[in-house]
Amino acid sequence: GPADGQVCKFDLKHLGECAKGNYGYDKGKPCIFLKLNKIFNLEHDYYNSTDSLPKDVPQGVKDRVAKLKGDDLNQVWVDCHGENPADREGMGAVKYFPPAAAFHGKYYPYMNQDGYVAPLVAVQFLNAEAGQLLHIECRAYAGNIGYDRRDKIGKAHFELLVHNENTAK
């Protein structure tokens, strides 16, 4: 992380295509932005090896962790998926920005520093089924981030509806 009183500035260029123009909405490839709540002085308990990941972590997260080394393993990992079989099928492929699909540890802890900008992860839906209301859940993975679907802990839920010329009528 940064030195005392300093911040690592989150550069919007890490959001790739999702930081440009209409955030993919005009192309039918919408970007959704995720952020973690700012909790003063919170140090995350990172899963910084594939061996330390819980058994229920999706394979895509394991694959991303396996490609990284050193400080780049100290991240809060993110995974987005459809809540039901029809949602998983209809959501199509997603692309994450930054590509690690994670909140890097260099931005933590949050200490109410001047100039602090919370990091973001963008999720771009590349070919979601037009006209189908999709129920999407995005989870954050770190040892000190709990998960409870009912109490909405450790996750974000949203609904996504993409239209094309045929479904927008």
Tab-separated table of N, CA and C in Angstrom:
chain	number	residue	atom	x	y	z
A	1	GLY	N	0.818	-1.195	0.000
A	1	GLY	CA	0.000	0.000	0.000
A	1	GLY	C	0.856	1.250	0.000
A	2	PRO	N	0.205	2.380	0.008
A	2	PRO	CA	0.914	3.660	-0.009
A	2	PRO	C	1.534	3.981	1.348
A	3	ALA	N	2.475	4.918	1.356
A	3	ALA	CA	3.062	5.394	2.608
A	3	ALA	C	1.996	6.128	3.413
A	4	ASP	N	2.244	6.306	4.704
A	4	ASP	CA	1.275	6.989	5.568
A	4	ASP	C	0.861	8.331	4.978
A	5	GLY	N	-0.440	8.560	4.944
A	5	GLY	CA	-0.970	9.818	4.446
A	5	GLY	C	-0.971	9.946	2.936
A	6	GLN	N	-0.422	8.969	2.236
A	6	GLN	CA	-0.367	9.006	0.768
A	6	GLN	C	-1.458	8.101	0.181
A	7	VAL	N	-1.732	8.305	-1.092
A	7	VAL	CA	-2.698	7.443	-1.770
A	7	VAL	C	-2.095	6.929	-3.069
A	8	CYS	N	-2.492	5.724	-3.435
A	8	CYS	CA	-2.223	5.228	-4.780
A	8	CYS	C	-3.428	5.651	-5.602
A	9	LYS	N	-3.196	6.466	-6.593
A	9	LYS	CA	-4.303	6.991	-7.393
A	9	LYS	C	-4.810	5.924	-8.339
A	10	PHE	N	-6.113	5.691	-8.316
A	10	PHE	CA	-6.718	4.748	-9.241
A	10	PHE	C	-6.881	5.445	-10.590
A	11	ASP	N	-6.241	4.914	-11.603
A	11	ASP	CA	-6.261	5.496	-12.937
A	11	ASP	C	-7.403	4.866	-13.742
A	12	LEU	N	-8.271	5.700	-14.258
A	12	LEU	CA	-9.425	5.199	-15.015
A	12	LEU	C	-9.030	4.422	-16.263
A	13	LYS	N	-7.779	4.553	-16.709
A	13	LYS	CA	-7.364	3.775	-17.878
A	13	LYS	C	-7.408	2.271	-17.595
A	14	HIS	N	-7.383	1.892	-16.300
A	14	HIS	CA	-7.501	0.479	-15.937
A	14	HIS	C	-8.872	-0.088	-16.311
A	15	LEU	N	-9.816	0.787	-16.608
A	15	LEU	CA	-11.164	0.343	-16.959
A	15	LEU	C	-11.340	0.152	-18.459
A	16	GLY	N	-10.254	0.298	-19.207
A	16	GLY	CA	-10.250	-0.010	-20.637
A	16	GLY	C	-11.418	0.581	-21.392
A	17	GLU	N	-12.059	-0.262	-22.219
A	17	GLU	CA	-13.193	0.175	-23.044
A	17	GLU	C	-14.336	0.723	-22.195
A	18	CYS	N	-14.426	0.282	-20.945
A	18	CYS	CA	-15.528	0.721	-20.092
A	18	CYS	C	-15.370	2.162	-19.613
A	19	ALA	N	-14.208	2.761	-19.807
A	19	ALA	CA	-13.993	4.151	-19.388
A	19	ALA	C	-14.239	5.116	-20.543
A	20	LYS	N	-14.687	4.599	-21.669
A	20	LYS	CA	-14.819	5.434	-22.869
A	20	LYS	C	-16.277	5.606	-23.281
A	21	GLY	N	-16.549	6.727	-23.922
A	21	GLY	CA	-17.843	6.968	-24.577
A	21	GLY	C	-19.028	6.731	-23.670
A	22	ASN	N	-19.941	5.903	-24.140
A	22	ASN	CA	-21.182	5.621	-23.417
A	22	ASN	C	-21.104	4.320	-22.637
A	23	TYR	N	-19.899	3.930	-22.240
A	23	TYR	CA	-19.676	2.758	-21.382
A	23	TYR	C	-20.238	1.474	-21.985
A	24	GLY	N	-20.244	1.396	-23.308
A	24	GLY	CA	-20.706	0.199	-24.008
A	24	GLY	C	-22.201	0.104	-24.207
A	25	TYR	N	-22.963	0.981	-23.578
A	25	TYR	CA	-24.429	0.894	-23.670
A	25	TYR	C	-24.917	1.118	-25.099
A	26	ASP	N	-24.268	2.008	-25.841
A	26	ASP	CA	-24.695	2.293	-27.209
A	26	ASP	C	-24.373	1.141	-28.162
A	27	LYS	N	-23.532	0.207	-27.736
A	27	LYS	CA	-23.161	-0.936	-28.575
A	27	LYS	C	-23.824	-2.224	-28.120
A	28	GLY	N	-24.711	-2.147	-27.114
A	28	GLY	CA	-25.342	-3.348	-26.581
A	28	GLY	C	-24.385	-4.191	-25.759
A	29	LYS	N	-23.277	-3.582	-25.310
A	29	LYS	CA	-22.270	-4.264	-24.482
A	29	LYS	C	-22.030	-3.428	-23.230
A	30	PRO	N	-23.039	-3.369	-22.353
A	30	PRO	CA	-22.965	-2.448	-21.220
A	30	PRO	C	-21.898	-2.827	-20.195
A	31	CYS	N	-21.332	-1.786	-19.583
A	31	CYS	CA	-20.377	-1.950	-18.489
A	31	CYS	C	-21.081	-1.611	-17.177
A	32	ILE	N	-20.860	-2.443	-16.197
A	32	ILE	CA	-21.354	-2.217	-14.841
A	32	ILE	C	-20.119	-1.993	-13.976
A	33	PHE	N	-20.175	-1.007	-13.103
A	33	PHE	CA	-19.026	-0.668	-12.261
A	33	PHE	C	-19.263	-1.134	-10.833
A	34	LEU	N	-18.249	-1.797	-10.278
A	34	LEU	CA	-18.320	-2.291	-8.908
A	34	LEU	C	-17.285	-1.566	-8.058
A	35	LYS	N	-17.621	-1.333	-6.790
A	35	LYS	CA	-16.650	-0.809	-5.841
A	35	LYS	C	-16.950	-1.425	-4.486
A	36	LEU	N	-15.920	-1.460	-3.656
A	36	LEU	CA	-16.084	-1.933	-2.284
A	36	LEU	C	-16.418	-0.746	-1.402
A	37	ASN	N	-17.203	-0.986	-0.365
A	37	ASN	CA	-17.466	0.073	0.608
A	37	ASN	C	-16.154	0.501	1.250
A	38	LYS	N	-16.041	1.810	1.514
A	38	LYS	CA	-14.852	2.318	2.200
A	38	LYS	C	-15.023	2.061	3.692
A	39	ILE	N	-14.142	1.228	4.237
A	39	ILE	CA	-14.164	0.939	5.671
A	39	ILE	C	-12.813	1.378	6.227
A	40	PHE	N	-12.873	2.323	7.154
A	40	PHE	CA	-11.661	2.936	7.674
A	40	PHE	C	-10.703	1.890	8.238
A	41	ASN	N	-9.445	1.949	7.800
A	41	ASN	CA	-8.342	1.141	8.306
A	41	ASN	C	-8.508	-0.374	8.086
A	42	LEU	N	-9.348	-0.760	7.173
A	42	LEU	CA	-9.542	-2.194	6.918
A	42	LEU	C	-8.398	-2.738	6.070
A	43	GLU	N	-7.727	-3.747	6.584
A	43	GLU	CA	-6.716	-4.495	5.835
A	43	GLU	C	-7.378	-5.788	5.390
A	44	HIS	N	-7.350	-6.064	4.116
A	44	HIS	CA	-7.995	-7.285	3.631
A	44	HIS	C	-7.142	-8.512	3.907
A	45	ASP	N	-7.812	-9.622	4.083
A	45	ASP	CA	-7.172	-10.926	4.248
A	45	ASP	C	-7.224	-11.578	2.866
A	46	TYR	N	-6.159	-11.398	2.092
A	46	TYR	CA	-6.169	-11.798	0.689
A	46	TYR	C	-5.992	-13.302	0.515
A	47	TYR	N	-6.693	-13.834	-0.462
A	47	TYR	CA	-6.427	-15.191	-0.945
A	47	TYR	C	-5.353	-15.014	-2.012
A	48	ASN	N	-4.078	-15.201	-1.649
A	48	ASN	CA	-3.017	-14.871	-2.594
A	48	ASN	C	-2.315	-16.094	-3.174
A	49	SER	N	-3.033	-17.202	-3.214
A	49	SER	CA	-2.567	-18.371	-3.957
A	49	SER	C	-3.794	-19.210	-4.286
A	50	THR	N	-3.680	-20.042	-5.297
A	50	THR	CA	-4.822	-20.891	-5.644
A	50	THR	C	-5.126	-21.865	-4.514
A	51	ASP	N	-4.109	-22.235	-3.734
A	51	ASP	CA	-4.320	-23.162	-2.611
A	51	ASP	C	-5.130	-22.531	-1.484
A	52	SER	N	-5.041	-21.215	-1.340
A	52	SER	CA	-5.746	-20.553	-0.240
A	52	SER	C	-7.200	-20.215	-0.576
A	53	LEU	N	-7.583	-20.335	-1.844
A	53	LEU	CA	-8.958	-20.008	-2.244
A	53	LEU	C	-9.946	-21.041	-1.693
A	54	PRO	N	-11.120	-20.598	-1.255
A	54	PRO	CA	-12.145	-21.552	-0.818
A	54	PRO	C	-12.545	-22.484	-1.980
A	55	LYS	N	-13.055	-23.642	-1.618
A	55	LYS	CA	-13.414	-24.650	-2.630
A	55	LYS	C	-14.497	-24.166	-3.597
A	56	ASP	N	-15.394	-23.293	-3.121
A	56	ASP	CA	-16.522	-22.869	-3.954
A	56	ASP	C	-16.197	-21.703	-4.890
A	57	VAL	N	-14.942	-21.271	-4.925
A	57	VAL	CA	-14.567	-20.166	-5.813
A	57	VAL	C	-14.629	-20.658	-7.263
A	58	PRO	N	-15.261	-19.882	-8.144
A	58	PRO	CA	-15.363	-20.294	-9.554
A	58	PRO	C	-13.994	-20.484	-10.216
A	59	GLN	N	-13.960	-21.372	-11.197
A	59	GLN	CA	-12.718	-21.694	-11.892
A	59	GLN	C	-12.079	-20.457	-12.524
A	60	GLY	N	-12.892	-19.532	-13.024
A	60	GLY	CA	-12.351	-18.322	-13.641
A	60	GLY	C	-11.500	-17.514	-12.678
A	61	VAL	N	-11.911	-17.447	-11.415
A	61	VAL	CA	-11.119	-16.735	-10.403
A	61	VAL	C	-9.813	-17.484	-10.181
A	62	LYS	N	-9.892	-18.800	-10.038
A	62	LYS	CA	-8.680	-19.607	-9.832
A	62	LYS	C	-7.698	-19.415	-10.983
A	63	ASP	N	-8.213	-19.362	-12.205
A	63	ASP	CA	-7.351	-19.172	-13.377
A	63	ASP	C	-6.656	-17.814	-13.343
A	64	ARG	N	-7.389	-16.770	-12.939
A	64	ARG	CA	-6.792	-15.433	-12.882
A	64	ARG	C	-5.718	-15.364	-11.793
A	65	VAL	N	-5.978	-15.989	-10.653
A	65	VAL	CA	-4.998	-15.995	-9.561
A	65	VAL	C	-3.725	-16.726	-10.004
A	66	ALA	N	-3.902	-17.826	-10.714
A	66	ALA	CA	-2.758	-18.652	-11.123
A	66	ALA	C	-1.805	-17.905	-12.059
A	67	LYS	N	-2.294	-16.885	-12.767
A	67	LYS	CA	-1.466	-16.152	-13.731
A	67	LYS	C	-0.628	-15.042	-13.087
A	68	LEU	N	-0.868	-14.739	-11.829
A	68	LEU	CA	-0.233	-13.580	-11.204
A	68	LEU	C	0.855	-13.981	-10.217
A	69	LYS	N	1.708	-12.996	-9.874
A	69	LYS	CA	2.825	-13.233	-8.941
A	69	LYS	C	2.998	-12.027	-8.022
A	70	GLY	N	3.687	-12.265	-6.903
A	70	GLY	CA	4.095	-11.176	-6.011
A	70	GLY	C	2.931	-10.373	-5.465
A	71	ASP	N	3.117	-9.035	-5.425
A	71	ASP	CA	2.093	-8.149	-4.867
A	71	ASP	C	0.791	-8.195	-5.647
A	72	ASP	N	0.844	-8.624	-6.904
A	72	ASP	CA	-0.383	-8.697	-7.706
A	72	ASP	C	-1.317	-9.804	-7.225
A	73	LEU	N	-0.857	-10.636	-6.299
A	73	LEU	CA	-1.729	-11.653	-5.702
A	73	LEU	C	-2.527	-11.095	-4.525
A	74	ASN	N	-2.143	-9.925	-4.048
A	74	ASN	CA	-2.842	-9.307	-2.917
A	74	ASN	C	-3.992	-8.462	-3.437
A	75	GLN	N	-5.085	-9.157	-3.767
A	75	GLN	CA	-6.241	-8.493	-4.339
A	75	GLN	C	-7.522	-9.107	-3.790
A	76	VAL	N	-8.594	-8.314	-3.825
A	76	VAL	CA	-9.930	-8.817	-3.530
A	76	VAL	C	-10.525	-9.212	-4.870
A	77	TRP	N	-10.731	-10.505	-5.056
A	77	TRP	CA	-11.166	-11.057	-6.342
A	77	TRP	C	-12.662	-10.879	-6.533
A	78	VAL	N	-13.083	-10.754	-7.783
A	78	VAL	CA	-14.492	-10.537	-8.126
A	78	VAL	C	-14.928	-11.578	-9.140
A	79	ASP	N	-16.163	-12.034	-8.988
A	79	ASP	CA	-16.762	-12.910	-9.995
A	79	ASP	C	-18.233	-12.552	-10.132
A	80	CYS	N	-18.689	-12.407	-11.369
A	80	CYS	CA	-20.094	-12.132	-11.646
A	80	CYS	C	-20.695	-13.314	-12.396
A	81	HIS	N	-21.906	-13.659	-12.019
A	81	HIS	CA	-22.563	-14.808	-12.640
A	81	HIS	C	-24.078	-14.610	-12.577
A	82	GLY	N	-24.777	-15.323	-13.453
A	82	GLY	CA	-26.233	-15.324	-13.409
A	82	GLY	C	-26.699	-16.094	-12.193
A	83	GLU	N	-27.795	-15.633	-11.573
A	83	GLU	CA	-28.258	-16.285	-10.350
A	83	GLU	C	-28.941	-17.620	-10.624
A	84	ASN	N	-29.545	-17.761	-11.787
A	84	ASN	CA	-30.282	-18.979	-12.126
A	84	ASN	C	-29.752	-19.514	-13.449
A	85	PRO	N	-30.055	-20.789	-13.767
A	85	PRO	CA	-29.559	-21.346	-15.035
A	85	PRO	C	-29.901	-20.482	-16.256
A	86	ALA	N	-31.122	-19.963	-16.337
A	86	ALA	CA	-31.503	-19.132	-17.485
A	86	ALA	C	-30.684	-17.839	-17.520
A	87	ASP	N	-30.367	-17.294	-16.342
A	87	ASP	CA	-29.550	-16.079	-16.271
A	87	ASP	C	-28.119	-16.374	-16.710
A	88	ARG	N	-27.578	-17.506	-16.251
A	88	ARG	CA	-26.201	-17.864	-16.615
A	88	ARG	C	-26.084	-18.048	-18.126
A	89	GLU	N	-27.087	-18.672	-18.717
A	89	GLU	CA	-27.081	-18.878	-20.168
A	89	GLU	C	-27.268	-17.554	-20.902
A	90	GLY	N	-28.187	-16.720	-20.442
A	90	GLY	CA	-28.533	-15.486	-21.130
A	90	GLY	C	-27.514	-14.373	-20.990
A	91	MET	N	-26.687	-14.423	-19.937
A	91	MET	CA	-25.754	-13.302	-19.727
A	91	MET	C	-24.595	-13.319	-20.712
A	92	GLY	N	-24.313	-14.458	-21.325
A	92	GLY	CA	-23.236	-14.535	-22.301
A	92	GLY	C	-21.879	-14.315	-21.655
A	93	ALA	N	-20.923	-13.904	-22.464
A	93	ALA	CA	-19.551	-13.711	-21.997
A	93	ALA	C	-19.404	-12.346	-21.328
A	94	VAL	N	-18.494	-12.285	-20.350
A	94	VAL	CA	-18.174	-11.013	-19.708
A	94	VAL	C	-16.678	-10.781	-19.812
A	95	LYS	N	-16.322	-9.506	-19.767
A	95	LYS	CA	-14.916	-9.105	-19.773
A	95	LYS	C	-14.741	-8.167	-18.587
A	96	TYR	N	-13.682	-8.403	-17.839
A	96	TYR	CA	-13.417	-7.604	-16.645
A	96	TYR	C	-12.313	-6.587	-16.924
A	97	PHE	N	-12.454	-5.421	-16.295
A	97	PHE	CA	-11.425	-4.389	-16.318
A	97	PHE	C	-11.207	-3.916	-14.894
A	98	PRO	N	-9.995	-3.930	-14.366
A	98	PRO	CA	-8.801	-4.493	-14.982
A	98	PRO	C	-8.946	-5.998	-15.190
A	99	PRO	N	-8.106	-6.576	-16.067
A	99	PRO	CA	-8.261	-7.987	-16.442
A	99	PRO	C	-8.168	-8.971	-15.282
A	100	ALA	N	-7.508	-8.598	-14.191
A	100	ALA	CA	-7.445	-9.500	-13.030
A	100	ALA	C	-8.808	-9.632	-12.351
A	101	ALA	N	-9.750	-8.760	-12.687
A	101	ALA	CA	-11.083	-8.761	-12.086
A	101	ALA	C	-10.969	-8.698	-10.567
A	102	ALA	N	-10.261	-7.687	-10.086
A	102	ALA	CA	-10.001	-7.602	-8.655
A	102	ALA	C	-9.683	-6.167	-8.240
A	103	PHE	N	-9.812	-5.950	-6.933
A	103	PHE	CA	-9.433	-4.682	-6.313
A	103	PHE	C	-8.040	-4.877	-5.725
A	104	HIS	N	-7.053	-4.191	-6.290
A	104	HIS	CA	-5.658	-4.395	-5.896
A	104	HIS	C	-5.406	-3.884	-4.474
A	105	GLY	N	-4.585	-4.634	-3.741
A	105	GLY	CA	-4.267	-4.285	-2.361
A	105	GLY	C	-3.539	-2.968	-2.184
A	106	LYS	N	-2.931	-2.448	-3.246
A	106	LYS	CA	-2.183	-1.191	-3.104
A	106	LYS	C	-3.095	-0.007	-2.777
A	107	TYR	N	-4.406	-0.169	-2.964
A	107	TYR	CA	-5.347	0.920	-2.677
A	107	TYR	C	-5.865	0.891	-1.242
A	108	TYR	N	-5.394	-0.057	-0.442
A	108	TYR	CA	-5.883	-0.230	0.927
A	108	TYR	C	-4.720	-0.190	1.900
A	109	PRO	N	-4.959	0.169	3.170
A	109	PRO	CA	-6.271	0.478	3.742
A	109	PRO	C	-6.708	1.912	3.422
A	110	TYR	N	-7.999	2.113	3.506
A	110	TYR	CA	-8.568	3.449	3.378
A	110	TYR	C	-8.389	4.144	4.726
A	111	MET	N	-7.742	5.318	4.704
A	111	MET	CA	-7.458	6.055	5.939
A	111	MET	C	-7.986	7.487	5.863
A	112	ASN	N	-9.008	7.703	5.049
A	112	ASN	CA	-9.581	9.038	4.848
A	112	ASN	C	-8.534	10.016	4.320
A	113	GLN	N	-7.620	9.514	3.473
A	113	GLN	CA	-6.549	10.347	2.924
A	113	GLN	C	-7.125	11.377	1.944
A	114	ASP	N	-6.484	12.544	1.896
A	114	ASP	CA	-6.847	13.537	0.887
A	114	ASP	C	-6.589	12.946	-0.490
A	115	GLY	N	-7.528	13.121	-1.395
A	115	GLY	CA	-7.338	12.661	-2.769
A	115	GLY	C	-7.629	11.203	-3.003
A	116	TYR	N	-8.092	10.469	-1.964
A	116	TYR	CA	-8.372	9.045	-2.146
A	116	TYR	C	-9.531	8.849	-3.114
A	117	VAL	N	-9.317	7.978	-4.098
A	117	VAL	CA	-10.378	7.591	-5.027
A	117	VAL	C	-10.487	6.077	-4.945
A	118	ALA	N	-11.648	5.587	-4.605
A	118	ALA	CA	-11.842	4.145	-4.468
A	118	ALA	C	-11.630	3.460	-5.818
A	119	PRO	N	-10.928	2.333	-5.826
A	119	PRO	CA	-10.747	1.600	-7.080
A	119	PRO	C	-12.071	1.000	-7.547
A	120	LEU	N	-12.157	0.768	-8.844
A	120	LEU	CA	-13.354	0.180	-9.446
A	120	LEU	C	-12.971	-1.071	-10.216
A	121	VAL	N	-13.931	-1.954	-10.367
A	121	VAL	CA	-13.837	-3.061	-11.321
A	121	VAL	C	-15.022	-2.888	-12.251
A	122	ALA	N	-14.759	-2.916	-13.547
A	122	ALA	CA	-15.831	-2.834	-14.538
A	122	ALA	C	-16.082	-4.224	-15.095
A	123	VAL	N	-17.353	-4.534	-15.279
A	123	VAL	CA	-17.767	-5.805	-15.856
A	123	VAL	C	-18.538	-5.475	-17.128
A	124	GLN	N	-18.006	-5.919	-18.265
A	124	GLN	CA	-18.669	-5.643	-19.537
A	124	GLN	C	-19.361	-6.910	-20.027
A	125	PHE	N	-20.639	-6.785	-20.300
A	125	PHE	CA	-21.443	-7.896	-20.823
A	125	PHE	C	-21.367	-7.830	-22.341
A	126	LEU	N	-20.681	-8.801	-22.929
A	126	LEU	CA	-20.336	-8.732	-24.352
A	126	LEU	C	-21.455	-9.168	-25.293
A	127	ASN	N	-22.275	-10.110	-24.870
A	127	ASN	CA	-23.327	-10.612	-25.768
A	127	ASN	C	-24.522	-11.127	-24.976
A	128	ALA	N	-25.020	-10.300	-24.055
A	128	ALA	CA	-26.190	-10.674	-23.266
A	128	ALA	C	-27.400	-10.840	-24.185
A	129	GLU	N	-28.250	-11.784	-23.849
A	129	GLU	CA	-29.451	-12.074	-24.636
A	129	GLU	C	-30.379	-10.859	-24.621
A	130	ALA	N	-30.627	-10.305	-25.802
A	130	ALA	CA	-31.477	-9.118	-25.910
A	130	ALA	C	-32.911	-9.457	-25.511
A	131	GLY	N	-33.517	-8.562	-24.735
A	131	GLY	CA	-34.904	-8.725	-24.348
A	131	GLY	C	-35.137	-9.628	-23.144
A	132	GLN	N	-34.091	-10.208	-22.588
A	132	GLN	CA	-34.238	-11.101	-21.427
A	132	GLN	C	-33.757	-10.378	-20.178
A	133	LEU	N	-34.622	-10.297	-19.171
A	133	LEU	CA	-34.224	-9.701	-17.898
A	133	LEU	C	-33.302	-10.680	-17.177
A	134	LEU	N	-32.096	-10.234	-16.894
A	134	LEU	CA	-31.079	-11.087	-16.271
A	134	LEU	C	-30.865	-10.684	-14.816
A	135	HIS	N	-30.795	-11.683	-13.948
A	135	HIS	CA	-30.507	-11.480	-12.532
A	135	HIS	C	-29.048	-11.851	-12.321
A	136	ILE	N	-28.240	-10.861	-11.978
A	136	ILE	CA	-26.791	-11.038	-11.894
A	136	ILE	C	-26.332	-10.829	-10.455
A	137	GLU	N	-25.402	-11.673	-10.028
A	137	GLU	CA	-24.776	-11.513	-8.724
A	137	GLU	C	-23.275	-11.407	-8.928
A	138	CYS	N	-22.657	-10.419	-8.279
A	138	CYS	CA	-21.203	-10.280	-8.286
A	138	CYS	C	-20.727	-10.451	-6.858
A	139	ARG	N	-19.750	-11.348	-6.692
A	139	ARG	CA	-19.202	-11.630	-5.366
A	139	ARG	C	-17.789	-11.114	-5.237
A	140	ALA	N	-17.448	-10.708	-4.021
A	140	ALA	CA	-16.083	-10.302	-3.689
A	140	ALA	C	-15.479	-11.406	-2.824
A	141	TYR	N	-14.220	-11.774	-3.134
A	141	TYR	CA	-13.551	-12.850	-2.418
A	141	TYR	C	-12.307	-12.350	-1.695
A	142	ALA	N	-12.360	-12.393	-0.370
A	142	ALA	CA	-11.213	-12.167	0.507
A	142	ALA	C	-11.556	-12.875	1.811
A	143	GLY	N	-10.533	-13.246	2.565
A	143	GLY	CA	-10.765	-14.007	3.787
A	143	GLY	C	-11.625	-13.295	4.815
A	144	ASN	N	-11.643	-11.963	4.778
A	144	ASN	CA	-12.437	-11.212	5.755
A	144	ASN	C	-13.693	-10.596	5.134
A	145	ILE	N	-14.096	-11.081	3.963
A	145	ILE	CA	-15.368	-10.648	3.369
A	145	ILE	C	-16.291	-11.854	3.404
A	146	GLY	N	-17.286	-11.769	4.273
A	146	GLY	CA	-18.241	-12.862	4.405
A	146	GLY	C	-19.169	-12.918	3.205
A	147	TYR	N	-19.972	-13.960	3.162
A	147	TYR	CA	-20.959	-14.086	2.093
A	147	TYR	C	-22.232	-14.648	2.677
A	148	ASP	N	-23.315	-13.956	2.423
A	148	ASP	CA	-24.635	-14.446	2.800
A	148	ASP	C	-25.619	-13.890	1.783
A	149	ARG	N	-26.147	-14.785	0.967
A	149	ARG	CA	-27.051	-14.348	-0.096
A	149	ARG	C	-28.287	-13.662	0.482
A	150	ARG	N	-28.877	-14.246	1.515
A	150	ARG	CA	-30.108	-13.694	2.082
A	150	ARG	C	-29.874	-12.315	2.691
A	151	ASP	N	-28.783	-12.167	3.446
A	151	ASP	CA	-28.506	-10.893	4.113
A	151	ASP	C	-27.702	-9.924	3.240
A	152	LYS	N	-27.438	-10.329	2.007
A	152	LYS	CA	-26.754	-9.481	1.022
A	152	LYS	C	-25.380	-9.035	1.502
A	153	ILE	N	-24.622	-9.960	2.050
A	153	ILE	CA	-23.272	-9.681	2.532
A	153	ILE	C	-22.270	-10.223	1.513
A	154	GLY	N	-21.275	-9.399	1.147
A	154	GLY	CA	-20.200	-9.847	0.266
A	154	GLY	C	-20.585	-9.960	-1.187
A	155	LYS	N	-21.680	-9.300	-1.575
A	155	LYS	CA	-22.125	-9.425	-2.960
A	155	LYS	C	-22.902	-8.183	-3.381
A	156	ALA	N	-23.015	-8.050	-4.680
A	156	ALA	CA	-23.900	-7.048	-5.271
A	156	ALA	C	-24.866	-7.802	-6.179
A	157	HIS	N	-26.107	-7.392	-6.170
A	157	HIS	CA	-27.119	-7.998	-7.041
A	157	HIS	C	-27.710	-6.891	-7.897
A	158	PHE	N	-27.903	-7.185	-9.167
A	158	PHE	CA	-28.590	-6.231	-10.031
A	158	PHE	C	-29.284	-6.986	-11.145
A	159	GLU	N	-30.182	-6.287	-11.791
A	159	GLU	CA	-30.890	-6.839	-12.947
A	159	GLU	C	-30.437	-6.071	-14.175
A	160	LEU	N	-30.275	-6.796	-15.266
A	160	LEU	CA	-29.781	-6.218	-16.501
A	160	LEU	C	-30.736	-6.588	-17.630
A	161	LEU	N	-31.123	-5.591	-18.409
A	161	LEU	CA	-31.971	-5.817	-19.569
A	161	LEU	C	-31.350	-5.074	-20.750
A	162	VAL	N	-30.860	-5.841	-21.716
A	162	VAL	CA	-30.242	-5.275	-22.913
A	162	VAL	C	-31.255	-5.368	-24.043
A	163	HIS	N	-31.399	-4.287	-24.799
A	163	HIS	CA	-32.309	-4.282	-25.943
A	163	HIS	C	-31.529	-4.148	-27.242
A	164	ASN	N	-32.129	-4.629	-28.310
A	164	ASN	CA	-31.642	-4.365	-29.663
A	164	ASN	C	-32.824	-3.783	-30.450
A	165	GLU	N	-32.653	-3.622	-31.760
A	165	GLU	CA	-33.707	-3.009	-32.575
A	165	GLU	C	-35.030	-3.775	-32.478
A	166	ASN	N	-34.957	-5.096	-32.369
A	166	ASN	CA	-36.162	-5.917	-32.330
A	166	ASN	C	-36.862	-5.911	-30.981
A	167	THR	N	-36.090	-5.872	-29.894
A	167	THR	CA	-36.708	-5.980	-28.562
A	167	THR	C	-37.071	-4.622	-27.961
A	168	ALA	N	-36.611	-3.531	-28.550
A	168	ALA	CA	-36.835	-2.204	-27.982
A	168	ALA	C	-38.173	-1.612	-28.401
A	169	LYS	N	-38.937	-2.327	-29.192
A	169	LYS	CA	-40.213	-1.786	-29.692
A	169	LYS	C	-41.324	-1.892	-28.657
